[in-house]
XYZ file of C-alpha atoms in Angstrom:
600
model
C -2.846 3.988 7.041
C -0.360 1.107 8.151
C -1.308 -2.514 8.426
C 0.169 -4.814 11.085
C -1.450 -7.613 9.365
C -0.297 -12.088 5.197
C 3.281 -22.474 -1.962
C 5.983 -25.336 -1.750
C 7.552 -26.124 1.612
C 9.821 -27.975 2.964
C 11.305 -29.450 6.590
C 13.837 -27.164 7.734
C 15.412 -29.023 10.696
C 16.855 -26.993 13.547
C 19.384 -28.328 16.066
C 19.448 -26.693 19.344
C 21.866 -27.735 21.898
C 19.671 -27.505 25.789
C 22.957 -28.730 27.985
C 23.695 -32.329 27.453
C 20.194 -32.802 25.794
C 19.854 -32.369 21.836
C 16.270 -31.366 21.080
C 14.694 -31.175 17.416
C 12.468 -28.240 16.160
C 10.907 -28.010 12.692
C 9.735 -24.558 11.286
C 8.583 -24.603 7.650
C 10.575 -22.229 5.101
C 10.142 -22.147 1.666
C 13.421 -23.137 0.150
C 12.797 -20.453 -2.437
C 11.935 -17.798 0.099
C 15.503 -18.678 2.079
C 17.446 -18.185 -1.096
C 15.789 -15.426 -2.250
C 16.466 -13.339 0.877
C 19.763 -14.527 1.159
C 20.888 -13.351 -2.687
C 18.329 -9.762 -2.291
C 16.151 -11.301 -5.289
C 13.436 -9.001 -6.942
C 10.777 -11.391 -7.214
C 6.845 -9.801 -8.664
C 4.573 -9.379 -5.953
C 2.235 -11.608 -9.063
C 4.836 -14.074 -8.509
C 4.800 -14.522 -4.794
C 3.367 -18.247 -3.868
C 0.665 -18.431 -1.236
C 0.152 -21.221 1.380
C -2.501 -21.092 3.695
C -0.611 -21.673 7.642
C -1.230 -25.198 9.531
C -2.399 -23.337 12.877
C -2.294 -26.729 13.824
C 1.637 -27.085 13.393
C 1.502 -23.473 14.196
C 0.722 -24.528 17.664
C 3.222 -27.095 18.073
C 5.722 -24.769 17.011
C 4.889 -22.369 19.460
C 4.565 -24.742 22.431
C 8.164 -26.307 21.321
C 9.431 -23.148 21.485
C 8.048 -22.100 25.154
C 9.711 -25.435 26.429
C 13.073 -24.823 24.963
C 12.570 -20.803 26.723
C 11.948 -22.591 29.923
C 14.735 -25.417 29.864
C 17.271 -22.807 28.495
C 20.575 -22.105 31.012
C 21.585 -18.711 29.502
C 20.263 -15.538 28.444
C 22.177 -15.786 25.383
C 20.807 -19.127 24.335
C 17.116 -17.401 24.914
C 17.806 -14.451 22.875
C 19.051 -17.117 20.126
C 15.752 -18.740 20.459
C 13.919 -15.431 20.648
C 15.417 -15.370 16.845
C 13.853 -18.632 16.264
C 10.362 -16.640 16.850
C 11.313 -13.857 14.652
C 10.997 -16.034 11.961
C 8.293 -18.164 12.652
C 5.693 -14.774 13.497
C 7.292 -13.161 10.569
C 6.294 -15.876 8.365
C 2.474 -15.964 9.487
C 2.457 -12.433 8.784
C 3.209 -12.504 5.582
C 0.826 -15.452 4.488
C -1.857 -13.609 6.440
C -1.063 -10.549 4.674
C -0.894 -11.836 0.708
C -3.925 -13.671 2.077
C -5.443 -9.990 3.353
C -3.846 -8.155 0.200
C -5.186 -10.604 -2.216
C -8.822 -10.314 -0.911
C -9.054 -6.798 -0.812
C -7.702 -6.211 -4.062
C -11.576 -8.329 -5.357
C -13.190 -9.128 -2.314
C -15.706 -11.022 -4.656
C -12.620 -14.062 -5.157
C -14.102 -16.726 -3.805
C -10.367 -18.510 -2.894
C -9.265 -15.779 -1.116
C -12.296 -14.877 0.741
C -12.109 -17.948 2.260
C -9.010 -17.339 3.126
C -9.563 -14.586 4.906
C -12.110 -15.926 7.315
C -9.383 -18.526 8.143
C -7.702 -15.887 9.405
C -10.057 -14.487 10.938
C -10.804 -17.327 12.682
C -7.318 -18.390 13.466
C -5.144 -15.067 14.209
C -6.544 -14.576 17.864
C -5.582 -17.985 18.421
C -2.210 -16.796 16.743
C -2.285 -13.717 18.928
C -2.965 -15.899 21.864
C -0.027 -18.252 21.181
C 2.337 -14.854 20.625
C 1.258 -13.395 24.569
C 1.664 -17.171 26.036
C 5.294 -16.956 24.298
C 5.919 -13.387 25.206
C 5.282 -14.382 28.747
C 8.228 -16.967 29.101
C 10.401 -13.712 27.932
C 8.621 -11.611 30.797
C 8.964 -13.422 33.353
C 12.394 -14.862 32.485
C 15.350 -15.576 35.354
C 17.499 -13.830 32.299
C 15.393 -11.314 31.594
C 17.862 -8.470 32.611
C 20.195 -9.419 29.871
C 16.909 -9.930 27.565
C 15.827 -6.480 28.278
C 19.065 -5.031 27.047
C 19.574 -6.751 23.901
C 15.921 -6.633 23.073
C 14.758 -2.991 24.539
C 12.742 -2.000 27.404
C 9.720 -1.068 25.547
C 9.535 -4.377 24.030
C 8.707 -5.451 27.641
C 6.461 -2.249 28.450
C 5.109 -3.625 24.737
C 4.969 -7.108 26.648
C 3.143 -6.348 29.453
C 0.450 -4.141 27.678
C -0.011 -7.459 25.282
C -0.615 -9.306 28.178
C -3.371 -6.758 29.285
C -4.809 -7.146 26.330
C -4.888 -10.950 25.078
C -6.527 -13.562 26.735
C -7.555 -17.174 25.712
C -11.170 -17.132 27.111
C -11.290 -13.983 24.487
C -10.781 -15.878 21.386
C -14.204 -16.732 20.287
C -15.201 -13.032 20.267
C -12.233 -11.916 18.587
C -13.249 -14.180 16.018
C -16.676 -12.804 15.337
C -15.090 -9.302 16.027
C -12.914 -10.265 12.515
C -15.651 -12.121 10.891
C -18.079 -8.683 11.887
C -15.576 -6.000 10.087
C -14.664 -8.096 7.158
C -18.688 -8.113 6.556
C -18.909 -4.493 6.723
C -15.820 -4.133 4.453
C -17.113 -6.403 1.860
C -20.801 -4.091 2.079
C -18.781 -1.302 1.194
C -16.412 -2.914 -1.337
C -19.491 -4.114 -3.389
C -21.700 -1.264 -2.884
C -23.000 -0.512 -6.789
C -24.015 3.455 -7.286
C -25.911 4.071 -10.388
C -24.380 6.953 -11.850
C -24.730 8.085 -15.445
C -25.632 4.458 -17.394
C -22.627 2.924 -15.595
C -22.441 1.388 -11.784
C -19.606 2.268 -9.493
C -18.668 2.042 -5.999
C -17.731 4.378 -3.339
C -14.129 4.858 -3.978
C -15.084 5.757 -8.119
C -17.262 8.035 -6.849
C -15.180 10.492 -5.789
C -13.929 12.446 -8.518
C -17.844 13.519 -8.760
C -18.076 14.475 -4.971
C -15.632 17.114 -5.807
C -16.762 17.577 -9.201
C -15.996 21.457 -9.549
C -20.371 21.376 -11.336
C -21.998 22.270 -7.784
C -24.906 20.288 -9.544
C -23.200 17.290 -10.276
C -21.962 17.638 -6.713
C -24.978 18.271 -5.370
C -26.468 14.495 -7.510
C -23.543 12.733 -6.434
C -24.153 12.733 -3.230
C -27.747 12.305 -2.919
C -26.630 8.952 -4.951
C -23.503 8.203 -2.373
C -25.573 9.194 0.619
C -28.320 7.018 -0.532
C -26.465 3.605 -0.376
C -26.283 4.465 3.455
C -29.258 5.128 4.230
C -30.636 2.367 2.094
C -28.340 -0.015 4.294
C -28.539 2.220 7.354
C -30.117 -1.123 9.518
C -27.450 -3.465 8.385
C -24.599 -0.710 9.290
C -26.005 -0.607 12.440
C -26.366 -3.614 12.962
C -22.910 -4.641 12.674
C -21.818 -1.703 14.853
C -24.376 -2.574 17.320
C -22.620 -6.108 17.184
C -19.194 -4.747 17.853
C -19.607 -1.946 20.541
C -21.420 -5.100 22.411
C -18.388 -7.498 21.427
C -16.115 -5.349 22.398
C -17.566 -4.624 25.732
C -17.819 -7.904 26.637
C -14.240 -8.342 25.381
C -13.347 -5.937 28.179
C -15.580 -6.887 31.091
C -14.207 -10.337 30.594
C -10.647 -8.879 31.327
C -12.142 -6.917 34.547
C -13.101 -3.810 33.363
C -16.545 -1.815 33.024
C -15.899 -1.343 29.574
C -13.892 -1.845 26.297
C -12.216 1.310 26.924
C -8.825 0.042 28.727
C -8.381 -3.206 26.941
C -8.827 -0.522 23.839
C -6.477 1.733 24.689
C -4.168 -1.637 25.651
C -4.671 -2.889 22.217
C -3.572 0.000 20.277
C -0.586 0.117 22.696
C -0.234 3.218 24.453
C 2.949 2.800 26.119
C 3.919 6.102 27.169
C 0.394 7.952 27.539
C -3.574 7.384 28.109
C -6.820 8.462 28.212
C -5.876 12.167 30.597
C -3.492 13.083 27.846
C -5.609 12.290 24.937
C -8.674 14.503 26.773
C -5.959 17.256 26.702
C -4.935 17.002 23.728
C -8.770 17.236 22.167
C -9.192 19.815 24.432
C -6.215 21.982 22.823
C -7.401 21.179 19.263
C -11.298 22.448 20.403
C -9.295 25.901 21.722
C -6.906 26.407 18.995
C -7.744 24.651 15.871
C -10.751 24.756 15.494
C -11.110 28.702 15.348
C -8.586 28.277 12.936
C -9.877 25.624 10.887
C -13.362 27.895 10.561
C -11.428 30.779 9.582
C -9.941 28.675 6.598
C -13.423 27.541 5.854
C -14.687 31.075 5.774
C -11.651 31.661 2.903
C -12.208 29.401 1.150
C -16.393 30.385 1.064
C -15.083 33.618 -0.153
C -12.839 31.822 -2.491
C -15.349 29.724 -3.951
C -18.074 32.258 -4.462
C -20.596 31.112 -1.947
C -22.851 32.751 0.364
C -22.741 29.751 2.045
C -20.938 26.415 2.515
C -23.201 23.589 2.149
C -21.949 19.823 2.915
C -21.743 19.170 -0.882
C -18.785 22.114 -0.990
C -17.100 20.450 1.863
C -13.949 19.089 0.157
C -13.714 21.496 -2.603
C -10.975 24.312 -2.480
C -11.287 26.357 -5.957
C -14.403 27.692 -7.796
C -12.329 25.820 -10.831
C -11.790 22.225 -8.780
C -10.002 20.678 -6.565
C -6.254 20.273 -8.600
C -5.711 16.781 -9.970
C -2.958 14.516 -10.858
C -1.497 14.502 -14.266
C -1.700 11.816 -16.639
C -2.918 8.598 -16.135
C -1.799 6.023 -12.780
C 0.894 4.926 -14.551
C 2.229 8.564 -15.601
C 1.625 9.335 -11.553
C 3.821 6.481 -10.382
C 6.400 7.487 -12.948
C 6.452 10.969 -11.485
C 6.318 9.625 -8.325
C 9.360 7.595 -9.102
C 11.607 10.547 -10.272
C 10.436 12.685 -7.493
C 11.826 10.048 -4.989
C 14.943 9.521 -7.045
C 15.907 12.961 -6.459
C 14.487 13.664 -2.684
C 17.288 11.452 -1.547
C 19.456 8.661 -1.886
C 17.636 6.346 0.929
C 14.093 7.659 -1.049
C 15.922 6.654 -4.635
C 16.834 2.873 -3.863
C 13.454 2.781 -1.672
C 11.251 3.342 -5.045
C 13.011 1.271 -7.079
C 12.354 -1.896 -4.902
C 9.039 -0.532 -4.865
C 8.904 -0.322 -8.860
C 10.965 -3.346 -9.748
C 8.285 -6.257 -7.030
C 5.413 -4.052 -8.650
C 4.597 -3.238 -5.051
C 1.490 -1.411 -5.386
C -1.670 -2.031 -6.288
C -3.482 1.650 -6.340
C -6.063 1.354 -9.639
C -9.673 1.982 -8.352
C -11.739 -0.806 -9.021
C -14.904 -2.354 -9.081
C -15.648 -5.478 -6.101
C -12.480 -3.603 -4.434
C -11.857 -2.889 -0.838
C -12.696 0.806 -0.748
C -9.724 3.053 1.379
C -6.093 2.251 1.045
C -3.125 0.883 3.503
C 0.651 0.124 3.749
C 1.777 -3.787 5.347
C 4.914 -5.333 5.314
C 5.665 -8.684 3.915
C 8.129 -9.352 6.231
C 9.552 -12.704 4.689
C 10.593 -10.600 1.429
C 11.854 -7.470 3.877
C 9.583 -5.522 1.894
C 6.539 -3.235 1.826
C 3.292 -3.283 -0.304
C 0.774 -0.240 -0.839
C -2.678 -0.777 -1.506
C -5.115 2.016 -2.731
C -7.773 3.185 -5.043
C -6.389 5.657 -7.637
C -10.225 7.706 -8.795
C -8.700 10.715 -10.549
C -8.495 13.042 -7.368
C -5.793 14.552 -5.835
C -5.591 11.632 -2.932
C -3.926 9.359 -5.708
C -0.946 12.068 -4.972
C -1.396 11.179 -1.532
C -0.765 7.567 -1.713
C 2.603 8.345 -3.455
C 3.384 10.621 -0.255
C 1.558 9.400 3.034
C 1.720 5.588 1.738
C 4.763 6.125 0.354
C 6.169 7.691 4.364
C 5.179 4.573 5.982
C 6.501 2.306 3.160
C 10.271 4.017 3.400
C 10.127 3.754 6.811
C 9.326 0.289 6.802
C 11.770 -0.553 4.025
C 14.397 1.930 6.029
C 14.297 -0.794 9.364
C 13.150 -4.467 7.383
C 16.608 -5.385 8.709
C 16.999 -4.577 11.711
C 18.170 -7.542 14.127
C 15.669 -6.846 16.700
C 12.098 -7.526 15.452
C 10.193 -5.284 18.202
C 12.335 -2.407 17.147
C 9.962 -2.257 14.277
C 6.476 -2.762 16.342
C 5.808 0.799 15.877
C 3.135 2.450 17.984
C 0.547 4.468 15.897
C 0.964 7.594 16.352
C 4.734 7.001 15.495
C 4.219 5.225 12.368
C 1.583 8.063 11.245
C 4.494 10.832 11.690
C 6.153 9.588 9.235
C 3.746 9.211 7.014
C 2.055 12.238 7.214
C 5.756 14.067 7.393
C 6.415 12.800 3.938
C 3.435 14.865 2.019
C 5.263 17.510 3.750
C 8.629 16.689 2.134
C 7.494 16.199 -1.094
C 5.538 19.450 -1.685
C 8.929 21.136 -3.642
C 8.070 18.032 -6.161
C 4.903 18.271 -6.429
C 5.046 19.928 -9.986
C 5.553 17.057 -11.296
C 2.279 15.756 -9.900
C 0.238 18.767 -10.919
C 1.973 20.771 -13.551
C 0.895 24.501 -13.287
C -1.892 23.896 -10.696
C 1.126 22.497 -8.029
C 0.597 25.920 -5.624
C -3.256 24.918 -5.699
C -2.416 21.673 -4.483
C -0.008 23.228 -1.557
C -2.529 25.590 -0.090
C -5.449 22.776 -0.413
C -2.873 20.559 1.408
C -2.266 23.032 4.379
C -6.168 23.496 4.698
C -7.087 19.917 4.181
C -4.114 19.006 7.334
C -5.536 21.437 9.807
C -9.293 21.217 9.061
C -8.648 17.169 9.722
C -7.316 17.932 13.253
C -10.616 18.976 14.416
C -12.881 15.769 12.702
C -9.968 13.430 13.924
C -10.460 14.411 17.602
C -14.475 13.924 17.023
C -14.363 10.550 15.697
C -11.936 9.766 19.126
C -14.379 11.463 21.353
C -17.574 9.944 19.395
C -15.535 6.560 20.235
C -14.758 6.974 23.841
C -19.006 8.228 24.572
C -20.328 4.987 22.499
C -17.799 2.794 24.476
C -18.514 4.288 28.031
C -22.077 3.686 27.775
C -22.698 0.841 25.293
C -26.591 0.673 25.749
C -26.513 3.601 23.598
C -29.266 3.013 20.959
C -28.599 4.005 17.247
C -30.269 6.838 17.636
C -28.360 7.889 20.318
C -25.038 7.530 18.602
C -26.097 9.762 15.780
C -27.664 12.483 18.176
C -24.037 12.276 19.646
C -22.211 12.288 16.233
C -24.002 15.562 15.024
C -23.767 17.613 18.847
C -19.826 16.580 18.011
C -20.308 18.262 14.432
C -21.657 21.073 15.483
C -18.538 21.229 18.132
C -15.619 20.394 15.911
C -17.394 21.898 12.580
C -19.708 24.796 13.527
C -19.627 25.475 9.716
C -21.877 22.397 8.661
C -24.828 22.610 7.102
C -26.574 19.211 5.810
C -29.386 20.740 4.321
C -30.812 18.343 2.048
C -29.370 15.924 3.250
C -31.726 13.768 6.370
C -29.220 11.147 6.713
C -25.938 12.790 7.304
C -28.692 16.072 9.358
C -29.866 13.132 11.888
C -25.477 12.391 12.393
C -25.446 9.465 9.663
C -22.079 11.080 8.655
C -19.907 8.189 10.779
C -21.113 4.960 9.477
C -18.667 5.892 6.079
C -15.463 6.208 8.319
C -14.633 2.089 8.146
C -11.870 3.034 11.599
C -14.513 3.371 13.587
C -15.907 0.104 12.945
C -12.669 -1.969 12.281
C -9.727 0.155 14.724
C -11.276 1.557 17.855
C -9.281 4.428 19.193
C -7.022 4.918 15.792
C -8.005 7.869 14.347
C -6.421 9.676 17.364
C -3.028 8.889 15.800
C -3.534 11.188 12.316
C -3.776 13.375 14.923
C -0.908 13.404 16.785
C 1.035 12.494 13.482
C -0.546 15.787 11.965
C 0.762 17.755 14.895
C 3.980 16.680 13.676
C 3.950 17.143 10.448
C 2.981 20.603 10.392
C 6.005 20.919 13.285
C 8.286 19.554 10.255
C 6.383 22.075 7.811
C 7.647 25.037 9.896
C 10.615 23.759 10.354
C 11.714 22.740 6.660
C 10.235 25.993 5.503
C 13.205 27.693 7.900
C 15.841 24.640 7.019
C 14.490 21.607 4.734
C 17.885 19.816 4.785
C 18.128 20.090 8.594
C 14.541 19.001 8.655
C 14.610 16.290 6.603
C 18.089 14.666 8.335
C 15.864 14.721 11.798
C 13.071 13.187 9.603
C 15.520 10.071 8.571
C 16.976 9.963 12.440
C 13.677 9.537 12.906
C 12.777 6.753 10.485
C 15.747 4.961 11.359
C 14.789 4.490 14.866
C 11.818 2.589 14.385
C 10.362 1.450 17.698
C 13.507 1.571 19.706
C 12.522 4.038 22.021
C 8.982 5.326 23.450
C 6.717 7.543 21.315
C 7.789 10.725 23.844
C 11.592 10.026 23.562
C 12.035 9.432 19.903
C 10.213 12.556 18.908
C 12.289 14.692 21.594
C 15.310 13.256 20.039
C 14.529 14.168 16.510
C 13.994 18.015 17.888
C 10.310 18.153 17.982
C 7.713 19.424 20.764
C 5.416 16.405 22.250
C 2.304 17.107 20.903
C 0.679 16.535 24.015
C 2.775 19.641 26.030
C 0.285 21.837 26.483
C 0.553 25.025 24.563
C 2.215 23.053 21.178
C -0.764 23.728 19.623
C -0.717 26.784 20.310
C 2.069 27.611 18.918
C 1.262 25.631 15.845
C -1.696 27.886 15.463
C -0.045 30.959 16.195
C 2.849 30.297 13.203
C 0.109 28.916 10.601
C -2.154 32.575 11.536
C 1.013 34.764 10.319
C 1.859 33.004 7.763
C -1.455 32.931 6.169
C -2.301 36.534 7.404
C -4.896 35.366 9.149
């Protein structure tokens, strides 16, 4: 998953020349940070320096800024101070971020807890100030010279922040934050009991697909149980933020949360008719499919039938695993990129050399894991919780996609050319565990062609549970008096949609549609999940294609990459020789290619 979202200073003084009027503007650089971009240092990510942003100053800033936009003569002199702006966001991004990275690495730090909830309080303020600024662009006298050097979806960008930013929302977009960084920290500190030690979710998982069916079947009673145990609190704090929300959008003049949603996770080239369609196809194409893999791999595993505790497990001997320990992994991971490419080989050695990742599971850790961009340093950083299974190979490939792309465009002159759109940034993520697959020997030694065939099943069973969570979004957000009762009668009539092959016996909680309240998008990025979707669609269009021609392949894949955000979503992936996933009957074909390969 990509994030959008991070101590000595001094003056910097700029000197801006408005006609015959000389007018002073102060941004605050770290004297250090200037030189150390400048020269291409390598400094730790340990070493970085933190300083908590004057909003304050912030807003001054910004409202210098917007007069020096307005008093400007020239286009060119705007897009000059449009730079000005690309350094002063870029900067509160990446103090927000080490603030964000910092905290979720021990959410239990007291320093940088607090630091978070100043950003919580403070970035829709910041995002507040960013619209008022993107305005003076907008609606500029120059803004037909603007649009060209900066890009027409920058302003299709523009006008869908504007939709979706307003001052009078501020206060609830605070106690949206403050809401999901509660149920975060709930699940960070959760404390399982298992075996004379206590764990928490993300160290859990090497048990859930412990290949012991009975250690299975204990380690989820014990998982499920610290849900339903806090099933009132989680939701409550749902409950909290479907009514936020809603509000949130009936104070922008709609009935619901749904458009300002759909504005806020920028859908710039399609909506809510083309997402409908598109979970329609999946429902008609994949999920047949997807059941037909399940019933293999019943057969496979020696079951009469699959129960919920066999639903991630591929072989009667386990689920392959990495080899060696996290450090061994990153190692691999490290030659497998040096010899994928060039562009991949410089990519992981930045990566190595800042220590760039923090991936060991750990106790009073943010469960899940994420890509951001500490824009300042031109850099990425991956966060993640290594446990043993084969999703620590996954960081070093889906994490690892959005961190080369972001490393691939950190210098690109126009800014917005990197303000990817979702389902853009999840291609190339999810294209990446693709590309990799010829290395993944070196991840899992003789058990590598497990791994392959788990991966293909894993990708297409997902399709069909991505969709759900959408459509499980969309009904709680259309009718928000839904009671929690409701929304788990409407979870499990979606399971037994999307994933006819469930079975929950045993199990009350996840049998009455408890299953949701672990997915943390749902309660932190409404309307997200979509985008794996879309982005798997992709991916497996790249699968059958490198399988026919990997270089080919992988030079579209880089093409790509390269262009960031510079077109729309539709565009960029015509241009890279792919079928829009939304055309009806790509699916379809998808499906058709996957059933003769597999013999199915």
């Amino acid at each position: 998953m990509k994030k959008a979202v991070t101590k000595t200073m001094i003056s910097r003084k700029l000197l801006w020349n408005q006609g015959k009027k000389k007018l002073r503007f102060t941004i605050r650089v770290p004297a250090w940070r200037r030189k150390l971009i400048k020269k291409g240092g390598r400094m730790k990510f340990s070493e970085i320096p933190y300083e908590r942003i004057d909003f304050q100053k912030l807003k001054q800033d910004f409202y210098s800024l917007m007069e020096r936009m307005e008093r400007a003569v020239s286009g060119e002199e705007q897009f000059e101070i449009h730079r000005e702006y690309y350094r002063l966001s870029n900067h509160v991004l990446t103090e927000m971020n080490l603030a964000m990275i910092r905290n979720d690495i021990d959410m239990t730090d007291e320093y940088y807890s607090e630091e978070q909830k100043h950003y919580d309080r403070n970035m829709p303020i910041f995002q507040n100030l960013v619209v008022e600024y993107q305005k003076k662009l907008y609606f500029s006298r120059f803004r037909p010279y603007l649009e060209e050097r900066i890009g027409r979806v920058a302003f299709k960008n523009i006008s869908l922040a504007m939709e979706a930013m307003d001052e009078k929302l501020i206060p609830l977009m605070q106690e949206e934050n403050a809401l999901s960084t509660a149920y975060n920290k709930l699940l960070a500190t959760a404390k399982i009991d298992w075996e004379g030690e206590k764990l928490n979710l993300s160290l859990m998982q090497p048990y859930l697909t412990s290949p012991d069916r009975s250690v299975r079947e204990r380690a989820w009673k014990k998982y499920t149980a610290f849900f339903s145990e806090h099933r009132e609190e989680l939701d409550d704090f749902y409950e909290k933020l479907v009514q936020n929300r809603t509000k949130q959008g009936r104070m922008m003049g709609h009935e619901n949360f749904l458009p300002l949603g759909y504005a806020r996770m920028n859908r710039n080239c399609y909506g809510p008719s083309e997402i409908r369609s598109f979970r329609k196809q999946v429902e008609q194409e994949i999920v047949p499919l997807a059941e037909l893999l399940h019933e293999r791999r019943r057969e496979r595993l020696g079951l009469s039938r699959l129960n919920y505790i066999d639903e991630g497990i591929y072989f009667p001997n386990g689920n392959p695993r990495p080899v060696g320990t996290a450090e061994e992994i990153l190692a691999a991971g490290k030659r497998m990129y040096d010899e994928l490419s060039p562009e991949t080989a410089r990519f992981m050695n930045t990566m190595c050399e800042m220590e760039l990742f923090d991936v060991l599971g750990r106790k009073n850790k943010r469960t899940g894991g994420y890509m951001t961009m500490l824009a300042d340093y031109r850099v990425p950083f991956i966060f993640a919780n290594f446990n043993g299974s084969s999703g620590d190979a996954d960081v070093i490939t889906h994490e690892c996609g959005h961190a080369f792309q972001g490393y691939l465009t950190a210098d690109l002159p126009i800014r917005e050319h990197n303000d990817l759109t979702m389902e853009t940034a999840e291609t190339h993520s999810m294209s990446m565990e693709f590309f990799t697959e010829p290395w993944m020997p070196l991840l899992f030694g003789e058990r590598a062609g497990d791994y392959l065939r788990m991966h293909l099943e894993e990708t297409l069973s997902f399709l069909p549970y991505g969709v759900m969570v959408d459509e499980f979004q969309n009904i709680v957000y259309e009718d928000p008096g839904l009671s929690p009762k409701e929304r788990r009668r409407v979870w499990r009539d979606l399971e037994r949609r999307y994933k006819p092959h469930l079975d929950y016996s045993g199990n009350p909680y996840f049998e009455e549609g408890g299953f949701w309240q672990k997915q943390h998008h749902i309660y932190d990025s409404p309307f997200y999940y979509i985008d794996y979707c879309i982005a798997g669609t992709d991916a497996l269009q790249y699968k059958n294609w490198m399988d026919r021609d990997w270089k080919s392949a992988w030079e579209s894949y880089l093409k790509l990459c390269r262009a960031g955000a510079s077109d729309f979503f539709d565009v960029l992936i015509r241009d890279a020789g792919l079928r829009n996933p939304f055309e009806e009957g790509c699916l379809r074909d998808i499906a058709r290619g996957i059933r003769e390969r597999e013999a199915l």
